Amino acid sequence: MIDERAQAVLSNLEGMGLSQVLVSDPLAIWYLTGYYTEPYERFLGLYLAREGADGVRSVMFANQLFPDATGAAQKTVVFSDTDDPVPLVAAETDHDKALGVDKALTARWLLPLMDAKAATSFVLASKAVDDARSIKSPEEQELMQKASSINDQAMGWLRSQIHEGATELEIAEGLLGEYRRLGAQDHSFTPIVSFGANAADPHHEPDGTVLKKGEMVLFDVGCKYNSYCSDMTRTFFTAEPTDRQRLVYETVRKANEAAEAIIKPGVTFAQIDLTARHLIEDAGFGPYFNHRLGHQIGLMDHEPGDVSATHDEPVQVGQCFSIEPGIYIPGEIGVRIEDLVIVTEDGCKVLNSYPHTIDVVEA
């Protein structure tokens, strides 16, 4: 695993003028090696460097209290709690070149490495790893699809929990059991369950709010399947929508579907965002769409690389991200419709099959 993915990271590094990097994010290390541990206050690191024309040199640094890291890299350096890992790392780096480091490397380790002159300079190089993770392999895409399929089924269960007198917290707390029954392992983030005007807060945390007949219900939920995340939002009605509610809902639906329709290699993230945003603005609700259109997703629910009006990079085959327009009118109404998509050679694949149409639940 390490060779193929490390090659992608090193290629990205070379575009930044670098030939070596120290990765300390445990999830990134797992992505590159298949080895995972949570180090807490202890040091964990993976050193990658170009060796020869296209070779890879890899060194893992692991505390002896961690699970055995043998085989995760070409070389494993094991140390104890009484050992200082900084000289051990400095003994492996090329002191005559700049060293890329990731955003997870804390000052506790970075500053001593700088004092040890482990490199000529230190460069934030998280993008080299983030960009490699952004392109999902066919195997990763299958796991993402499975996670979203489970989320589709879970949305059906959530719909069945809508009834007068239910509380947001009760429904949210029951969701993990349903995920596990369906084969997922965990939430990918804390579920959002919002009744009535609470849905106008995009990041509302479920509480004891009791559902009253006639209120709208918003679910923003996701699960983890074999480490890969899903994320989806649907909004339901418990009474026939008013003309204004229908207008808000249909505007969000059209924005979602219009954005998904233009996705293909070469289209920029900004163009996708603006397609949805302009439609909402043209309907008169521009001030009430107050967040970016989406975010990339994979091993984490929110990964680097957003779908926003300021992100001018073109999308690439294999990237997976959310499309989640919303309209949030404080004290009145909140609607969001969110799908995940994977960019294909000639468009995109929408991973969610749960319907977008207005759904009135007998509460």
Coordinates of C-alpha atoms in Angstrom, one line a residue:
M1 CA 0.0 0.0 0.0
I2 CA 2.7 2.4 1.0
D3 CA 4.5 2.5 -2.4
E4 CA 1.5 3.6 -4.6
R5 CA 0.1 6.1 -2.2
A6 CA 3.5 7.4 -1.1
Q7 CA 4.5 7.9 -4.8
A8 CA 1.5 10.1 -5.1
V9 CA 2.5 12.1 -2.0
L10 CA 6.1 12.5 -3.2
S11 CA 4.9 13.6 -6.7
N12 CA 2.8 16.3 -5.0
L13 CA 5.8 17.2 -2.9
E14 CA 8.0 17.6 -5.9
G15 CA 5.5 20.1 -7.3
M16 CA 6.2 22.1 -4.1
G17 CA 9.9 21.9 -4.5
L18 CA 10.3 19.3 -1.8
S19 CA 11.7 15.8 -1.6
Q20 CA 11.0 14.7 2.0
V21 CA 8.2 14.9 4.4
L22 CA 7.3 14.0 8.0
V23 CA 3.7 12.9 8.4
S24 CA 2.3 12.9 11.9
D25 CA -1.5 12.8 11.4
P26 CA -2.5 9.3 12.6
L27 CA -5.2 9.0 9.9
A28 CA -2.8 10.0 7.1
I29 CA -0.3 7.5 8.4
W30 CA -3.0 4.8 8.3
Y31 CA -3.9 5.8 4.7
L32 CA -0.3 5.5 3.7
T33 CA 0.7 2.4 5.6
G34 CA -2.4 0.5 7.0
Y35 CA -1.0 1.1 10.5
Y36 CA -3.1 3.0 13.0
T37 CA -2.7 4.1 16.6
E38 CA -3.8 7.1 18.5
P39 CA -0.6 8.5 20.0
Y40 CA -2.1 11.0 22.4
E41 CA 0.8 12.9 23.9
R42 CA 3.5 10.6 22.5
F43 CA 5.3 11.1 19.2
L44 CA 4.2 9.2 16.1
G45 CA 5.7 9.9 12.7
L46 CA 6.2 8.6 9.2
Y47 CA 9.1 9.9 7.2
L48 CA 9.0 9.7 3.4
A49 CA 11.7 10.7 1.0
R50 CA 12.5 10.3 -2.7
E51 CA 15.2 7.6 -3.2
G52 CA 16.8 7.5 -6.6
A53 CA 14.8 8.5 -9.6
D54 CA 11.5 7.1 -8.5
G55 CA 12.0 5.1 -5.4
V56 CA 10.5 5.7 -1.9
R57 CA 12.3 5.6 1.4
S58 CA 10.0 5.2 4.4
V59 CA 10.7 5.2 8.1
M60 CA 8.1 4.8 10.9
F61 CA 8.7 6.2 14.4
A62 CA 6.7 4.5 17.1
N63 CA 6.7 4.3 20.8
Q64 CA 7.2 0.8 22.2
L65 CA 3.8 1.1 23.9
F66 CA 2.1 1.4 20.5
P67 CA 0.9 -1.7 18.6
D68 CA 3.8 -3.3 16.7
A69 CA 4.5 -1.2 13.6
T70 CA 6.9 -3.7 12.0
G71 CA 6.4 -3.9 8.3
A72 CA 4.4 -0.6 8.0
A73 CA 7.5 1.0 6.5
Q74 CA 10.9 0.0 5.2
K75 CA 12.4 0.8 8.6
T76 CA 10.8 1.1 12.0
V77 CA 12.4 3.1 14.8
V78 CA 11.0 2.1 18.2
F79 CA 11.6 4.2 21.3
S80 CA 10.5 4.4 24.9
D81 CA 8.9 7.1 27.1
T82 CA 12.4 8.0 28.4
D83 CA 13.8 8.4 24.9
D84 CA 13.8 11.7 23.0
P85 CA 12.4 11.0 19.6
V86 CA 13.7 14.3 18.1
P87 CA 17.3 13.1 17.6
L88 CA 15.9 9.8 16.2
V89 CA 14.0 11.7 13.5
A90 CA 16.9 14.0 12.8
A91 CA 19.1 11.0 12.2
E92 CA 16.9 10.0 9.3
T93 CA 16.2 13.4 7.6
D94 CA 18.4 15.1 5.0
H95 CA 19.8 18.1 6.8
D96 CA 20.8 19.7 3.5
K97 CA 17.2 20.0 2.2
A98 CA 13.9 21.5 3.3
L99 CA 11.5 19.2 5.2
G100 CA 7.8 19.1 4.6
V101 CA 5.7 18.7 7.7
D102 CA 1.9 18.3 8.1
K103 CA -0.5 20.4 10.1
A104 CA -0.8 17.8 12.8
L105 CA 2.8 18.2 13.9
T106 CA 2.6 20.1 17.2
A107 CA 5.1 22.8 18.3
R108 CA 6.2 20.4 21.0
W109 CA 8.0 18.4 18.3
L110 CA 8.4 20.9 15.5
L111 CA 10.4 23.5 17.5
P112 CA 13.0 21.0 18.8
L113 CA 13.4 19.6 15.2
M114 CA 14.1 23.1 14.0
D115 CA 16.6 23.6 16.9
A116 CA 18.2 20.3 15.9
K117 CA 18.6 21.6 12.3
A118 CA 17.0 18.4 11.0
A119 CA 16.5 20.3 7.7
T120 CA 17.5 23.6 6.0
S121 CA 13.9 24.8 6.5
F122 CA 10.5 23.5 7.4
V123 CA 7.5 23.8 5.0
L124 CA 3.8 23.2 5.7
A125 CA 3.2 20.3 3.2
S126 CA -0.2 18.9 4.3
K127 CA -1.5 19.6 0.8
A128 CA 0.8 16.9 -0.6
V129 CA -1.0 14.3 1.5
D130 CA -4.4 15.9 1.3
D131 CA -4.3 16.0 -2.5
A132 CA -3.3 12.4 -2.7
R133 CA -6.2 11.4 -0.4
S134 CA -8.6 13.5 -2.4
I135 CA -8.5 11.1 -5.3
K136 CA -10.3 8.0 -4.3
S137 CA -9.2 4.6 -5.7
P138 CA -11.9 2.2 -7.0
E139 CA -11.7 0.3 -3.7
E140 CA -12.2 3.5 -1.8
Q141 CA -15.1 4.5 -4.0
E142 CA -16.8 1.2 -3.3
L143 CA -16.6 1.8 0.4
M144 CA -17.9 5.3 0.0
Q145 CA -20.8 3.9 -2.0
K146 CA -21.6 1.3 0.7
A147 CA -21.5 3.9 3.4
S148 CA -23.9 6.1 1.5
S149 CA -26.2 3.1 0.8
I150 CA -26.4 2.4 4.5
N151 CA -27.1 6.1 5.1
D152 CA -30.0 5.9 2.6
Q153 CA -31.5 3.0 4.5
A154 CA -31.0 4.8 7.8
M155 CA -32.8 7.8 6.4
G156 CA -35.8 5.6 5.9
W157 CA -35.6 4.6 9.6
L158 CA -35.3 8.2 10.6
R159 CA -38.5 9.0 8.7
S160 CA -40.3 6.3 10.6
Q161 CA -39.4 8.0 13.9
I162 CA -41.2 11.2 13.0
H163 CA -44.2 11.5 15.2
E164 CA -45.8 14.1 17.4
G165 CA -44.3 14.2 20.9
A166 CA -40.9 12.8 19.8
T167 CA -37.8 14.7 20.9
E168 CA -34.8 15.5 18.7
L169 CA -32.5 13.9 21.2
E170 CA -34.5 10.6 21.4
I171 CA -34.3 10.2 17.6
A172 CA -30.6 11.2 17.5
E173 CA -29.7 8.7 20.3
G174 CA -31.4 5.8 18.5
L175 CA -29.6 6.3 15.2
L176 CA -26.3 4.5 16.2
G177 CA -28.1 1.3 16.9
E178 CA -29.8 1.4 13.5
Y179 CA -26.5 2.1 11.8
R180 CA -24.9 -0.9 13.4
R181 CA -27.8 -3.1 12.6
L182 CA -27.3 -2.1 8.9
G183 CA -23.6 -2.9 9.1
A184 CA -21.9 0.4 9.8
Q185 CA -19.5 0.8 12.7
D186 CA -20.1 4.4 13.9
H187 CA -21.4 7.9 13.2
S188 CA -19.2 9.9 10.9
F189 CA -20.2 13.0 12.9
T190 CA -22.7 13.9 15.6
P191 CA -26.1 13.7 14.0
I192 CA -28.2 16.8 13.4
V193 CA -31.9 16.4 14.2
S194 CA -33.9 19.7 14.0
F195 CA -37.6 20.4 14.4
G196 CA -39.4 23.5 13.3
A197 CA -37.4 26.7 13.5
N198 CA -34.4 24.8 14.9
A199 CA -33.7 23.8 11.3
A200 CA -32.8 27.4 10.5
D201 CA -29.6 26.8 12.5
P202 CA -27.4 24.8 10.1
H203 CA -25.4 23.2 13.0
H204 CA -28.2 22.8 15.5
E205 CA -27.4 20.2 18.2
P206 CA -30.3 17.9 19.1
D207 CA -31.9 18.7 22.4
G208 CA -35.2 18.1 24.2
T209 CA -37.3 20.0 21.7
V210 CA -40.6 18.2 21.2
L211 CA -42.1 17.8 17.7
K212 CA -45.4 19.4 17.1
K213 CA -47.6 18.5 14.2
G214 CA -47.1 20.8 11.3
E215 CA -43.4 21.4 11.9
M216 CA -40.7 20.6 9.5
V217 CA -38.0 18.1 10.3
L218 CA -34.4 18.2 9.1
F219 CA -31.9 15.2 9.4
D220 CA -28.2 15.7 8.6
V221 CA -26.6 12.4 9.4
G222 CA -23.7 10.1 8.4
C223 CA -22.1 6.8 9.2
K224 CA -18.7 5.1 8.9
Y225 CA -18.3 1.9 7.0
N226 CA -14.8 0.3 7.2
S227 CA -13.4 3.7 8.1
Y228 CA -15.1 5.6 5.2
C229 CA -17.7 8.3 5.8
S230 CA -21.1 9.1 4.5
D231 CA -23.1 12.4 4.9
M232 CA -26.6 13.2 3.8
T233 CA -29.4 15.7 4.6
R234 CA -33.1 15.5 4.0
T235 CA -36.0 17.7 5.1
F236 CA -39.5 16.4 5.8
F237 CA -42.9 18.0 6.3
T238 CA -45.5 16.9 8.9
A239 CA -48.3 18.8 7.2
E240 CA -49.0 19.9 3.6
P241 CA -46.5 22.7 3.0
T242 CA -47.6 26.3 2.7
D243 CA -46.9 28.1 -0.6
R244 CA -43.8 29.8 1.0
Q245 CA -42.5 26.5 2.4
R246 CA -42.9 24.8 -0.9
L247 CA -41.1 27.7 -2.7
V248 CA -38.2 27.4 -0.2
Y249 CA -38.0 23.7 -0.5
E250 CA -38.2 23.6 -4.3
T251 CA -35.6 26.3 -4.6
V252 CA -33.2 24.2 -2.5
R253 CA -34.0 21.1 -4.5
K254 CA -33.4 22.8 -7.8
A255 CA -30.1 24.3 -6.6
N256 CA -28.9 20.8 -5.5
E257 CA -29.8 19.2 -8.8
A258 CA -28.5 22.0 -10.9
A259 CA -25.1 21.9 -9.2
E260 CA -24.9 18.1 -9.6
A261 CA -25.8 18.4 -13.3
I262 CA -22.7 20.5 -14.2
I263 CA -20.1 18.4 -12.4
K264 CA -17.5 16.9 -14.7
P265 CA -13.7 17.0 -14.9
G266 CA -12.5 20.5 -15.6
V267 CA -15.4 22.3 -14.0
T268 CA -14.1 24.3 -11.0
F269 CA -15.4 23.9 -7.5
A270 CA -16.3 27.6 -7.7
Q271 CA -18.5 27.1 -10.7
I272 CA -20.4 24.3 -9.0
D273 CA -21.0 26.5 -5.9
L274 CA -22.1 29.5 -7.9
T275 CA -24.5 27.4 -10.0
A276 CA -26.5 26.6 -6.8
R277 CA -25.9 30.0 -5.2
H278 CA -27.1 32.1 -8.2
L279 CA -30.3 30.0 -8.4
I280 CA -31.0 30.7 -4.7
E281 CA -30.2 34.3 -5.2
D282 CA -32.5 34.6 -8.2
A283 CA -35.3 33.2 -6.1
G284 CA -34.8 36.0 -3.6
F285 CA -33.2 33.9 -0.8
G286 CA -29.6 34.8 -1.3
P287 CA -28.9 36.2 2.2
Y288 CA -30.3 33.0 3.7
F289 CA -27.8 30.6 2.1
N290 CA -24.9 31.4 4.5
H291 CA -22.4 28.6 4.0
R292 CA -20.3 27.0 1.2
L293 CA -22.0 24.5 -1.1
G294 CA -20.0 21.5 0.1
H295 CA -16.9 19.8 1.4
Q296 CA -14.7 16.9 0.4
I297 CA -15.1 13.7 2.4
G298 CA -13.4 10.3 2.8
L299 CA -11.7 9.0 6.0
M300 CA -13.0 12.1 7.6
D301 CA -16.4 13.7 7.2
H302 CA -14.9 17.1 6.4
E303 CA -11.6 16.8 4.5
P304 CA -9.5 19.6 2.9
G305 CA -10.9 21.0 -0.3
D306 CA -14.2 22.8 -0.2
V307 CA -16.9 23.5 -2.8
S308 CA -17.0 27.2 -2.5
A309 CA -17.0 30.4 -4.6
T310 CA -13.4 31.0 -3.8
H311 CA -12.0 27.5 -4.8
D312 CA -10.9 27.9 -8.4
E313 CA -9.3 24.5 -8.8
P314 CA -11.0 22.1 -11.3
V315 CA -12.5 18.9 -10.0
Q316 CA -10.7 15.7 -10.8
V317 CA -11.9 12.1 -11.5
G318 CA -12.2 10.2 -8.2
Q319 CA -12.8 13.2 -5.9
C320 CA -15.8 12.9 -3.6
F321 CA -17.6 15.8 -2.1
S322 CA -21.0 17.0 -0.8
I323 CA -23.5 19.2 -2.6
E324 CA -25.7 20.7 0.2
P325 CA -27.5 24.0 -0.6
G326 CA -29.7 25.3 2.1
I327 CA -32.0 28.2 2.9
Y328 CA -32.2 29.2 6.6
I329 CA -34.7 31.9 7.6
P330 CA -34.2 32.5 11.4
G331 CA -37.3 31.8 13.5
E332 CA -39.2 30.5 10.5
I333 CA -37.8 27.7 8.3
G334 CA -34.7 25.8 7.4
V335 CA -34.3 23.5 4.4
R336 CA -31.1 21.6 3.3
I337 CA -30.8 18.8 0.8
E338 CA -27.4 17.1 0.7
D339 CA -25.9 14.4 -1.5
L340 CA -22.4 13.0 -1.9
V341 CA -21.0 12.8 -5.4
I342 CA -17.9 11.2 -7.0
V343 CA -16.4 12.7 -10.1
T344 CA -16.4 10.4 -13.1
E345 CA -14.7 10.6 -16.5
D346 CA -17.8 12.3 -18.1
G347 CA -19.8 13.6 -15.1
C348 CA -20.5 12.5 -11.6
K349 CA -22.1 9.6 -9.7
V350 CA -24.5 10.7 -7.0
L351 CA -24.0 8.2 -4.1
N352 CA -27.4 8.9 -2.5
S353 CA -30.6 7.5 -3.8
Y354 CA -33.0 8.8 -1.2
P355 CA -35.6 11.0 -3.0
H356 CA -35.4 14.8 -3.2
T357 CA -39.2 15.2 -3.7
I358 CA -41.4 16.8 -1.0
D359 CA -42.4 14.2 1.6
V360 CA -45.2 14.8 4.0
V361 CA -45.1 12.4 7.0
E362 CA -48.2 11.6 8.9
A363 CA -47.1 12.7 12.4

